[in-house]
Amino acid sequence: MLETPVSPIPADSVDLPATAGQTREVESSAIFWLLAVGGLLLVAMGWFLPWFVEPTANGIGFSPQDVVSSSPTGVGTVLVYVMGAAMLALLAGLVVDAVAVYGHRGRALRYEGARAVLALTGVVCTLAIWVLIGLSHEEPLFGALSASAQTDNAVWMTLTGFAICAFAYGLRPWIIRHTSVSLAGVAFIVGGLVPYIFNQSSDFISWAAGSLAIYTLLGLGLNVVVGFAGLLDLGYAAFFAIGAYTAGSLFGSRHGVHEIPFWVIIFLGAAVAALFGAILGAPTLRLRGDYLAIVTLGFGEIIPDAANNNLFSQTGGPNGISGIDRPGFGHFDFGTDYRYYFWALLILISLVIICMRNLERSRLGRAWVAIREDEVAASATGINTVSGKLLAFAIGASVSGFAGAFYGAELGIVTPEDFRFAVSVTALTIVVLGGIGNITGVAVGAMIVTFLIFWVLPHMTEWSTTVGHTTGITQLSTVPYEQYSFVVYGVMLILIMLLRPAGLLPSRARKVELQTGMESESLAAVRGTV
Amino acid sequence: MAQKTTDAAAVLPPGRQPRLDALRLRLLPQLTARAFPIILVTALVGMFLRIATTSGGEIAGEQLKNGLQIGAIYALIALGYTMVYGIIELINFAHGDVFTLSAFYAILFGQLFGFFGLNVTTLAPSSAGGLIACLLLLFPITMLAAGITGVLIERVAYRRLRQSPRLAPLITAVGVSFLLEGVMFAKFGAANYPARKDGWVHGTAFTAGGVPVRWNDVLVLSTALGLMFALQAFVRGSRLGKAMRATAQDRDAALLSGININRTIAATFFIGSALAGAGALVYSIYYNSVQWNLGFRYGIIAFTAAVLGGIGNIVGAGLGGFLIGVISVFGSQLLGGEWENSIVFAMLIIVLTFRPVGLLGMRVPDRA
Amino acid sequence: MSLLEIDHISKRFGGLLAVNDVTFDVGDGEIVSMIGPNGAGKTTAFNCITGLYPVTSGDVRFDGVSIVGLPPHRITALGITRTFQNIRLFSFMTAVDNVMVGEHSRMHAKVWDAILRTPKARREERAVEGHALTILSGLGLERYADMYARNLPYGFQRRLEIARALASGPRLLLLDEPAAGLNPQEKNELMGVISHLRDEGLTIFLIEHDMRVVMEISDRIVVLDYGEKIAEGSPAEVRNNPRVIEAYLGSGATTQMHTARSTPLRPANPADDEGERPA
């Protein structure tokens, strides 16, 4: 109605605090240095790693120099030389810049345009070679490479490191403007390389594709509910279970359905989970926060109970649903190589993260913050608080539906005991540890928590047995470390809330909220409908 | 819509015309909330009659007794939830695990007495006097230990977060719960831990309507009822009880009136945990074994009981405990024992959805 | 014609009748003030109009349509927005974000648009942000667009709340004690804003304790006492109404009243809102 601006009123002059832009500059510089140093580290590792591992049988392929020298002349070699020259120039520039920045702040930011061109050339060349090597394993051009897995790793690490360096160095202003995009890109590339770097350890791959990736998804989904909308959900595993059971029933020998492609199945799982989220949310979202927590907890126990009791003879009772098919995509058969799960999940997680970022900055994301901060004011400002919360519930549930579908497909079986309260608490710990409401924080939290619980604890027995043997303290080998996972969760949750309630990587607004103890008054309580 | 309003205005006196859709929206939840106690009682009677007709009156009576007996234990735990929630509006998630831990205390103290040459396992079943002596020894010491545990938890995990948003202490409460469960799991293992109280309390006390009531039923029920009345009298009459009620109503005003808030809240935790300790002792005597994760289930069920009775209300917690006990026993008789948990959790969702104030509760003020 | 019709509304909290059978209306393009002693039921009446409290009986019509029983966000979408007596901004959002929240009910981006950040959603976001900045600069707040609302000086927070309310494009603006806590200069500016908004075509209904503000800008005044309407009329009529004077100062104060007309009848009490709610 009121499209024209109202008359300007002279603003009293008030001393403005340091503008947000300045802090952003400083933070982004830190990110730039992180990238540069990380890239260099990768280069160094790639370059020097081969000298530390055993020589291969045929004696070739120690380091990238060997690759270059042993390769026949051709486009690839030319590219390698071009790239090498570009990279060396960039490297030199980086050192000069580092000195300049250390000495005289600000001077480093000259010649942006030239550097950007150089850097982009470097990045493109590097990636081109990267792809060429990847594609031409059996080709004579890089035939020498396939002789040794270590050399493969070394070359890839070097090239990636170079690419990151060039990227960081040449596109510094762009990185500063697009911090999260560049960080995410690097994380994506490095993440994609993880199965290559650790391709000797199938344990590690199954941990990364299993616990890490699945719980990252769960953390991201729960973050929508707990972080964005501020609703404590203690029964999040229920939606995970619903996704897993839906997918498991529709994809495998349980009902003899083998026709639906897996990529449709995961969306079905997500949709059913979202539907249940809405069904549970509709009557209960009027409740106060802590009551809601308990209701979701109850729901979280009903679902595995119902599965355990073979509800409508559909869930297979305590034995669950077995014989779930292995997914495939084109000529990638997931049954043959576990790493495909990892890559598929990496792509899925990246997409989910992009969607979450979009949500956070959207109309809906703003509405959630408003509901979280002051439900009464939010509703008086025109926000439908019930549907806002309901959407948070449904979106959160759908993400765990994805996770559930993958979980079932990875294990080939789902049983009720996989979805007990401990799963909900793990997801909650991830969100709380990483920083409630912060997507990056959730990813970091998932890494830490799953590493501790699903990697360190199971391996502790092995490690301490070794230590026990060497030191002669035989008691060390008999400690049942895995029994302590509950203690680890408990201690983590208590310590974080007491010492750093906003988590390791707090989202800025949440940090202040949690420190000042402000809280939304429930709309329902005000309206007297509770 | 405007047209509709004018039509209605023509029929009804001005200012009295109801908007039908809005009215329906508001009335339905209100009606269910009002009729809730009647629906609940009707459902209970219906379940009782159904059991009586399908399985016979004696089974129904036996199940009623079982429901009341397990309900008494739920009630003892529910009191702790309701007191703590009443005073600091925190769902003390770890309360169920304090209950389990107290059951282990009760077992350990029995062994400890053995260390001092007093073998409670042989003394208690020897004679009525021996039994009473054992109970007189074990009750205070178990309750004391449980109470101290509760106070410690409050001091370490909750006190610093008293001014934080409600989410923060709730998350620590989940943390404390997991910590306690983890410790008990590591210490006592995953299997049922024997309480070694076989035959402590045995024999049939009397038979009511063909249902034999055993002495251990009497022990459980009388413990629960006795402690509940004692608590009610304490909160009503004593200085500390008055301080508790004042703190529950308005913490700042209580502080200004010279009440030591920290001590009052600690006392609340002490009493609540001690009652759970008493419940744990009678539990270990009745069932003769304890499991590390017992508290999770019993905790939620007891919380449901507290909500059903009206959270913050001591009589309500007792009533809710007995009702939930009877509902869970009747429900599992009708649907099968494997559904017992689901019945209780569904009950929790139903109560919170349709009558969040509970049976005896008043509207909980939502403090901003 | 009248834009807002309050038709015999009552609001009961348990035994307390906070608003008792109050009837009045607010005409299109008018500035109407509601005054009354603490606990008279003014904020309760506001809450009933905006749907925060369900009314016990009676009807509220906006532009001829009954809005009783509608949830608050629907009422906002119809064109009634409000500010709060104790400022309720989203403290940890920037000023411009606060205003953008206010535009929520005018936006059309669906969940999918939000998740996928479709071109449609982007266009809308840009348009809304531009509009929000326009509103901010209209109220002299453009310099503070990127500051957290809680870091703004008090007077600017009051103004930001008005900006947020304006963002949804209302026809009727309810202001709950907009002048509370402002210094005389800020009050003058506020009066300028209010009359300017009226000139833009808005209807304004406000609760205010500062009699200078009320008498200067109101077209009409409604007086509430103990939940009942005791007077209604032009500033001059209300000022001389013996029931009003009695309600404020007790009986026998009529003569003093005339000498004290330019000072507040009593200091604004920021805790008033709490006093009107049941314990």
PDB file of C-alpha atoms in Angstrom, chain C residues 21-211:
ATOM      1  CA  ASP C  21     -18.099  -4.512  26.139  1.00  0.00           C
ATOM      2  CA  VAL C  22     -16.134  -1.826  24.325  1.00  0.00           C
ATOM      3  CA  THR C  23     -17.497  -0.353  21.101  1.00  0.00           C
ATOM      4  CA  PHE C  24     -15.959   2.277  18.881  1.00  0.00           C
ATOM      5  CA  ASP C  25     -14.637   2.632  15.396  1.00  0.00           C
ATOM      6  CA  VAL C  26     -11.693   4.120  13.549  1.00  0.00           C
ATOM      7  CA  GLY C  27     -12.443   5.946  10.325  1.00  0.00           C
ATOM      8  CA  ASP C  28     -10.442   5.666   7.142  1.00  0.00           C
ATOM      9  CA  GLY C  29      -7.582   8.171   7.208  1.00  0.00           C
ATOM     10  CA  GLU C  30      -8.099   9.149  10.826  1.00  0.00           C
ATOM     11  CA  ILE C  31      -5.624   9.319  13.685  1.00  0.00           C
ATOM     12  CA  VAL C  32      -7.370   7.915  16.726  1.00  0.00           C
ATOM     13  CA  SER C  33      -5.780   7.632  20.158  1.00  0.00           C
ATOM     14  CA  MET C  34      -6.710   5.381  23.005  1.00  0.00           C
ATOM     15  CA  ILE C  35      -5.846   6.593  26.465  1.00  0.00           C
ATOM     16  CA  GLY C  36      -6.550   5.413  29.949  1.00  0.00           C
ATOM     17  CA  PRO C  37      -4.812   4.699  33.243  1.00  0.00           C
ATOM     18  CA  ASN C  38      -2.533   1.714  33.725  1.00  0.00           C
ATOM     19  CA  GLY C  39      -4.350  -1.563  33.527  1.00  0.00           C
ATOM     20  CA  ALA C  40      -7.292  -0.022  31.745  1.00  0.00           C
ATOM     21  CA  GLY C  41      -7.161  -2.729  29.096  1.00  0.00           C
ATOM     22  CA  LYS C  42      -5.666  -0.743  26.242  1.00  0.00           C
ATOM     23  CA  THR C  43      -2.948  -3.192  25.248  1.00  0.00           C
ATOM     24  CA  THR C  44      -5.384  -6.059  25.754  1.00  0.00           C
ATOM     25  CA  ALA C  45      -7.715  -4.393  23.272  1.00  0.00           C
ATOM     26  CA  PHE C  46      -4.809  -4.076  20.845  1.00  0.00           C
ATOM     27  CA  ASN C  47      -3.997  -7.737  21.299  1.00  0.00           C
ATOM     28  CA  CYS C  48      -7.612  -8.631  20.617  1.00  0.00           C
ATOM     29  CA  ILE C  49      -7.650  -6.598  17.405  1.00  0.00           C
ATOM     30  CA  THR C  50      -4.403  -8.105  16.125  1.00  0.00           C
ATOM     31  CA  GLY C  51      -5.453 -11.635  16.992  1.00  0.00           C
ATOM     32  CA  LEU C  52      -2.896 -12.277  19.727  1.00  0.00           C
ATOM     33  CA  TYR C  53      -5.743 -12.854  22.185  1.00  0.00           C
ATOM     34  CA  PRO C  54      -8.979 -14.489  21.159  1.00  0.00           C
ATOM     35  CA  VAL C  55     -11.833 -12.228  22.210  1.00  0.00           C
ATOM     36  CA  THR C  56     -14.292 -13.609  24.731  1.00  0.00           C
ATOM     37  CA  SER C  57     -17.231 -12.046  22.932  1.00  0.00           C
ATOM     38  CA  GLY C  58     -17.953  -9.357  20.404  1.00  0.00           C
ATOM     39  CA  ASP C  59     -16.766  -8.699  16.905  1.00  0.00           C
ATOM     40  CA  VAL C  60     -13.943  -6.803  15.240  1.00  0.00           C
ATOM     41  CA  ARG C  61     -14.480  -5.820  11.634  1.00  0.00           C
ATOM     42  CA  PHE C  62     -11.820  -4.506   9.330  1.00  0.00           C
ATOM     43  CA  ASP C  63     -13.075  -2.896   6.168  1.00  0.00           C
ATOM     44  CA  GLY C  64     -16.421  -4.532   6.784  1.00  0.00           C
ATOM     45  CA  VAL C  65     -14.999  -8.033   7.227  1.00  0.00           C
ATOM     46  CA  SER C  66     -14.994  -9.771  10.580  1.00  0.00           C
ATOM     47  CA  ILE C  67     -11.469 -10.628  11.678  1.00  0.00           C
ATOM     48  CA  VAL C  68     -12.318 -12.278  14.978  1.00  0.00           C
ATOM     49  CA  GLY C  69     -10.694 -15.678  15.325  1.00  0.00           C
ATOM     50  CA  LEU C  70      -8.207 -15.134  12.548  1.00  0.00           C
ATOM     51  CA  PRO C  71      -4.585 -15.886  13.423  1.00  0.00           C
ATOM     52  CA  PRO C  72      -2.320 -12.826  13.755  1.00  0.00           C
ATOM     53  CA  HIS C  73      -0.485 -13.344  10.471  1.00  0.00           C
ATOM     54  CA  ARG C  74      -3.745 -13.408   8.522  1.00  0.00           C
ATOM     55  CA  ILE C  75      -4.800 -10.162  10.140  1.00  0.00           C
ATOM     56  CA  THR C  76      -1.464  -8.633   9.199  1.00  0.00           C
ATOM     57  CA  ALA C  77      -1.900  -9.805   5.638  1.00  0.00           C
ATOM     58  CA  LEU C  78      -5.315  -8.114   5.568  1.00  0.00           C
ATOM     59  CA  GLY C  79      -3.657  -4.806   6.327  1.00  0.00           C
ATOM     60  CA  ILE C  80      -3.367  -4.249  10.076  1.00  0.00           C
ATOM     61  CA  THR C  81       0.091  -4.074  11.610  1.00  0.00           C
ATOM     62  CA  ARG C  82       1.264  -2.954  14.967  1.00  0.00           C
ATOM     63  CA  THR C  83       4.203  -2.000  17.106  1.00  0.00           C
ATOM     64  CA  PHE C  84       4.719  -3.134  20.664  1.00  0.00           C
ATOM     65  CA  GLN C  85       4.876  -1.176  23.857  1.00  0.00           C
ATOM     66  CA  ASN C  86       8.042  -2.906  25.021  1.00  0.00           C
ATOM     67  CA  ILE C  87       9.930  -2.882  21.728  1.00  0.00           C
ATOM     68  CA  ARG C  88       9.892  -6.327  20.184  1.00  0.00           C
ATOM     69  CA  LEU C  89      12.407  -6.175  17.391  1.00  0.00           C
ATOM     70  CA  PHE C  90      14.342  -9.205  16.244  1.00  0.00           C
ATOM     71  CA  SER C  91      17.416  -8.127  18.145  1.00  0.00           C
ATOM     72  CA  PHE C  92      19.944 -10.292  16.364  1.00  0.00           C
ATOM     73  CA  MET C  93      18.869  -9.393  12.884  1.00  0.00           C
ATOM     74  CA  THR C  94      20.097  -6.326  11.116  1.00  0.00           C
ATOM     75  CA  ALA C  95      17.771  -3.385  10.709  1.00  0.00           C
ATOM     76  CA  VAL C  96      17.205  -4.119   7.054  1.00  0.00           C
ATOM     77  CA  ASP C  97      16.488  -7.773   7.802  1.00  0.00           C
ATOM     78  CA  ASN C  98      13.932  -6.702  10.387  1.00  0.00           C
ATOM     79  CA  VAL C  99      12.137  -4.690   7.759  1.00  0.00           C
ATOM     80  CA  MET C 100      12.421  -7.534   5.283  1.00  0.00           C
ATOM     81  CA  VAL C 101      10.720  -9.840   7.793  1.00  0.00           C
ATOM     82  CA  GLY C 102       7.962  -7.278   7.813  1.00  0.00           C
ATOM     83  CA  GLU C 103       7.540  -7.774   4.089  1.00  0.00           C
ATOM     84  CA  HIS C 104       7.020 -11.490   4.603  1.00  0.00           C
ATOM     85  CA  SER C 105       3.283 -11.452   4.073  1.00  0.00           C
ATOM     86  CA  ARG C 106       3.692  -9.639   0.772  1.00  0.00           C
ATOM     87  CA  MET C 107       6.182 -12.077  -0.665  1.00  0.00           C
ATOM     88  CA  HIS C 108       5.254 -15.014  -2.833  1.00  0.00           C
ATOM     89  CA  ALA C 109       8.388 -17.196  -2.886  1.00  0.00           C
ATOM     90  CA  LYS C 110       7.402 -20.783  -2.103  1.00  0.00           C
ATOM     91  CA  VAL C 111       9.465 -23.387  -0.308  1.00  0.00           C
ATOM     92  CA  TRP C 112      10.922 -24.638  -3.566  1.00  0.00           C
ATOM     93  CA  ASP C 113      11.915 -21.151  -4.559  1.00  0.00           C
ATOM     94  CA  ALA C 114      13.640 -20.788  -1.225  1.00  0.00           C
ATOM     95  CA  ILE C 115      15.451 -24.117  -1.422  1.00  0.00           C
ATOM     96  CA  LEU C 116      16.567 -23.786  -5.033  1.00  0.00           C
ATOM     97  CA  ARG C 117      16.963 -20.005  -5.012  1.00  0.00           C
ATOM     98  CA  THR C 118      15.105 -19.690  -8.277  1.00  0.00           C
ATOM     99  CA  PRO C 119      15.385 -16.562 -10.403  1.00  0.00           C
ATOM    100  CA  LYS C 120      11.912 -15.637  -9.221  1.00  0.00           C
ATOM    101  CA  ALA C 121      13.031 -15.804  -5.590  1.00  0.00           C
ATOM    102  CA  ARG C 122      16.176 -13.813  -6.331  1.00  0.00           C
ATOM    103  CA  ARG C 123      14.230 -11.110  -8.110  1.00  0.00           C
ATOM    104  CA  GLU C 124      11.823 -10.907  -5.250  1.00  0.00           C
ATOM    105  CA  GLU C 125      14.601 -10.792  -2.663  1.00  0.00           C
ATOM    106  CA  ARG C 126      16.275  -7.939  -4.509  1.00  0.00           C
ATOM    107  CA  ALA C 127      13.020  -6.053  -4.876  1.00  0.00           C
ATOM    108  CA  VAL C 128      12.148  -6.565  -1.226  1.00  0.00           C
ATOM    109  CA  GLU C 129      15.562  -5.488  -0.074  1.00  0.00           C
ATOM    110  CA  GLY C 130      15.308  -2.355  -2.186  1.00  0.00           C
ATOM    111  CA  HIS C 131      11.897  -1.619  -0.793  1.00  0.00           C
ATOM    112  CA  ALA C 132      13.110  -2.211   2.748  1.00  0.00           C
ATOM    113  CA  LEU C 133      15.961   0.216   2.226  1.00  0.00           C
ATOM    114  CA  THR C 134      13.512   2.771   0.854  1.00  0.00           C
ATOM    115  CA  ILE C 135      11.359   2.461   3.958  1.00  0.00           C
ATOM    116  CA  LEU C 136      14.437   2.735   6.172  1.00  0.00           C
ATOM    117  CA  SER C 137      15.647   5.857   4.450  1.00  0.00           C
ATOM    118  CA  GLY C 138      12.138   7.276   4.617  1.00  0.00           C
ATOM    119  CA  LEU C 139      12.419   7.034   8.387  1.00  0.00           C
ATOM    120  CA  GLY C 140      16.004   8.282   8.467  1.00  0.00           C
ATOM    121  CA  LEU C 141      17.457   4.892   9.305  1.00  0.00           C
ATOM    122  CA  GLU C 142      19.410   4.138   6.131  1.00  0.00           C
ATOM    123  CA  ARG C 143      22.740   4.589   7.898  1.00  0.00           C
ATOM    124  CA  TYR C 144      21.905   1.807  10.312  1.00  0.00           C
ATOM    125  CA  ALA C 145      20.634  -0.695   7.776  1.00  0.00           C
ATOM    126  CA  ASP C 146      23.389  -3.218   8.505  1.00  0.00           C
ATOM    127  CA  MET C 147      23.473  -2.845  12.271  1.00  0.00           C
ATOM    128  CA  TYR C 148      21.927  -5.373  14.622  1.00  0.00           C
ATOM    129  CA  ALA C 149      18.635  -4.027  15.861  1.00  0.00           C
ATOM    130  CA  ARG C 150      19.738  -4.363  19.473  1.00  0.00           C
ATOM    131  CA  ASN C 151      22.684  -2.070  18.876  1.00  0.00           C
ATOM    132  CA  LEU C 152      20.512   0.812  17.696  1.00  0.00           C
ATOM    133  CA  PRO C 153      19.837   3.699  20.044  1.00  0.00           C
ATOM    134  CA  TYR C 154      16.465   3.476  21.753  1.00  0.00           C
ATOM    135  CA  GLY C 155      14.741   6.131  19.684  1.00  0.00           C
ATOM    136  CA  PHE C 156      15.849   4.463  16.487  1.00  0.00           C
ATOM    137  CA  GLN C 157      14.614   1.110  17.708  1.00  0.00           C
ATOM    138  CA  ARG C 158      11.154   2.635  18.102  1.00  0.00           C
ATOM    139  CA  ARG C 159      11.428   4.017  14.604  1.00  0.00           C
ATOM    140  CA  LEU C 160      12.661   0.696  13.228  1.00  0.00           C
ATOM    141  CA  GLU C 161       9.638  -1.016  14.699  1.00  0.00           C
ATOM    142  CA  ILE C 162       7.446   1.403  12.775  1.00  0.00           C
ATOM    143  CA  ALA C 163       9.498   0.681   9.656  1.00  0.00           C
ATOM    144  CA  ARG C 164       8.946  -3.030  10.136  1.00  0.00           C
ATOM    145  CA  ALA C 165       5.246  -2.477  10.574  1.00  0.00           C
ATOM    146  CA  LEU C 166       5.089  -0.348   7.437  1.00  0.00           C
ATOM    147  CA  ALA C 167       6.870  -3.014   5.415  1.00  0.00           C
ATOM    148  CA  SER C 168       3.822  -5.225   5.163  1.00  0.00           C
ATOM    149  CA  GLY C 169       1.985  -2.405   3.423  1.00  0.00           C
ATOM    150  CA  PRO C 170      -0.755  -1.875   6.009  1.00  0.00           C
ATOM    151  CA  ARG C 171      -3.842   0.256   5.762  1.00  0.00           C
ATOM    152  CA  LEU C 172      -4.197   0.501   9.514  1.00  0.00           C
ATOM    153  CA  LEU C 173      -1.210   0.994  11.787  1.00  0.00           C
ATOM    154  CA  LEU C 174      -1.550   0.274  15.493  1.00  0.00           C
ATOM    155  CA  LEU C 175       1.077   1.974  17.633  1.00  0.00           C
ATOM    156  CA  ASP C 176       1.381   0.910  21.256  1.00  0.00           C
ATOM    157  CA  GLU C 177       2.861   3.834  23.194  1.00  0.00           C
ATOM    158  CA  PRO C 178       5.174   4.962  20.408  1.00  0.00           C
ATOM    159  CA  ALA C 179       6.426   7.944  22.396  1.00  0.00           C
ATOM    160  CA  ALA C 180       7.327   6.051  25.556  1.00  0.00           C
ATOM    161  CA  GLY C 181      10.899   6.761  26.548  1.00  0.00           C
ATOM    162  CA  LEU C 182      11.542   9.322  23.831  1.00  0.00           C
ATOM    163  CA  ASN C 183      12.992  12.754  24.564  1.00  0.00           C
ATOM    164  CA  PRO C 184      11.040  15.881  23.550  1.00  0.00           C
ATOM    165  CA  GLN C 185      12.846  16.255  20.238  1.00  0.00           C
ATOM    166  CA  GLU C 186      12.284  12.623  19.331  1.00  0.00           C
ATOM    167  CA  LYS C 187       8.630  13.048  20.238  1.00  0.00           C
ATOM    168  CA  ASN C 188       8.347  15.940  17.832  1.00  0.00           C
ATOM    169  CA  GLU C 189       9.920  13.849  15.100  1.00  0.00           C
ATOM    170  CA  LEU C 190       7.558  10.993  15.910  1.00  0.00           C
ATOM    171  CA  MET C 191       4.549  13.281  15.550  1.00  0.00           C
ATOM    172  CA  GLY C 192       5.946  14.394  12.211  1.00  0.00           C
ATOM    173  CA  VAL C 193       6.210  10.785  11.102  1.00  0.00           C
ATOM    174  CA  ILE C 194       2.691   9.960  12.226  1.00  0.00           C
ATOM    175  CA  SER C 195       1.063  12.885  10.480  1.00  0.00           C
ATOM    176  CA  HIS C 196       3.135  12.226   7.392  1.00  0.00           C
ATOM    177  CA  LEU C 197       1.966   8.606   7.329  1.00  0.00           C
ATOM    178  CA  ARG C 198      -1.610   9.797   7.581  1.00  0.00           C
ATOM    179  CA  ASP C 199      -0.994  12.094   4.632  1.00  0.00           C
ATOM    180  CA  GLU C 200       0.229   9.036   2.745  1.00  0.00           C
ATOM    181  CA  GLY C 201      -3.170   7.493   3.250  1.00  0.00           C
ATOM    182  CA  LEU C 202      -2.627   5.372   6.348  1.00  0.00           C
ATOM    183  CA  THR C 203      -5.064   5.144   9.200  1.00  0.00           C
ATOM    184  CA  ILE C 204      -3.423   5.276  12.602  1.00  0.00           C
ATOM    185  CA  PHE C 205      -4.712   4.027  15.905  1.00  0.00           C
ATOM    186  CA  LEU C 206      -2.429   4.517  18.856  1.00  0.00           C
ATOM    187  CA  ILE C 207      -2.167   4.042  22.563  1.00  0.00           C
ATOM    188  CA  GLU C 208      -0.303   6.857  24.230  1.00  0.00           C
ATOM    189  CA  HIS C 209       0.203   8.278  27.668  1.00  0.00           C
ATOM    190  CA  ASP C 210       1.895  11.480  26.685  1.00  0.00           C
ATOM    191  CA  MET C 211      -0.983  13.952  26.600  1.00  0.00           C
TER     192      MET C 211
END
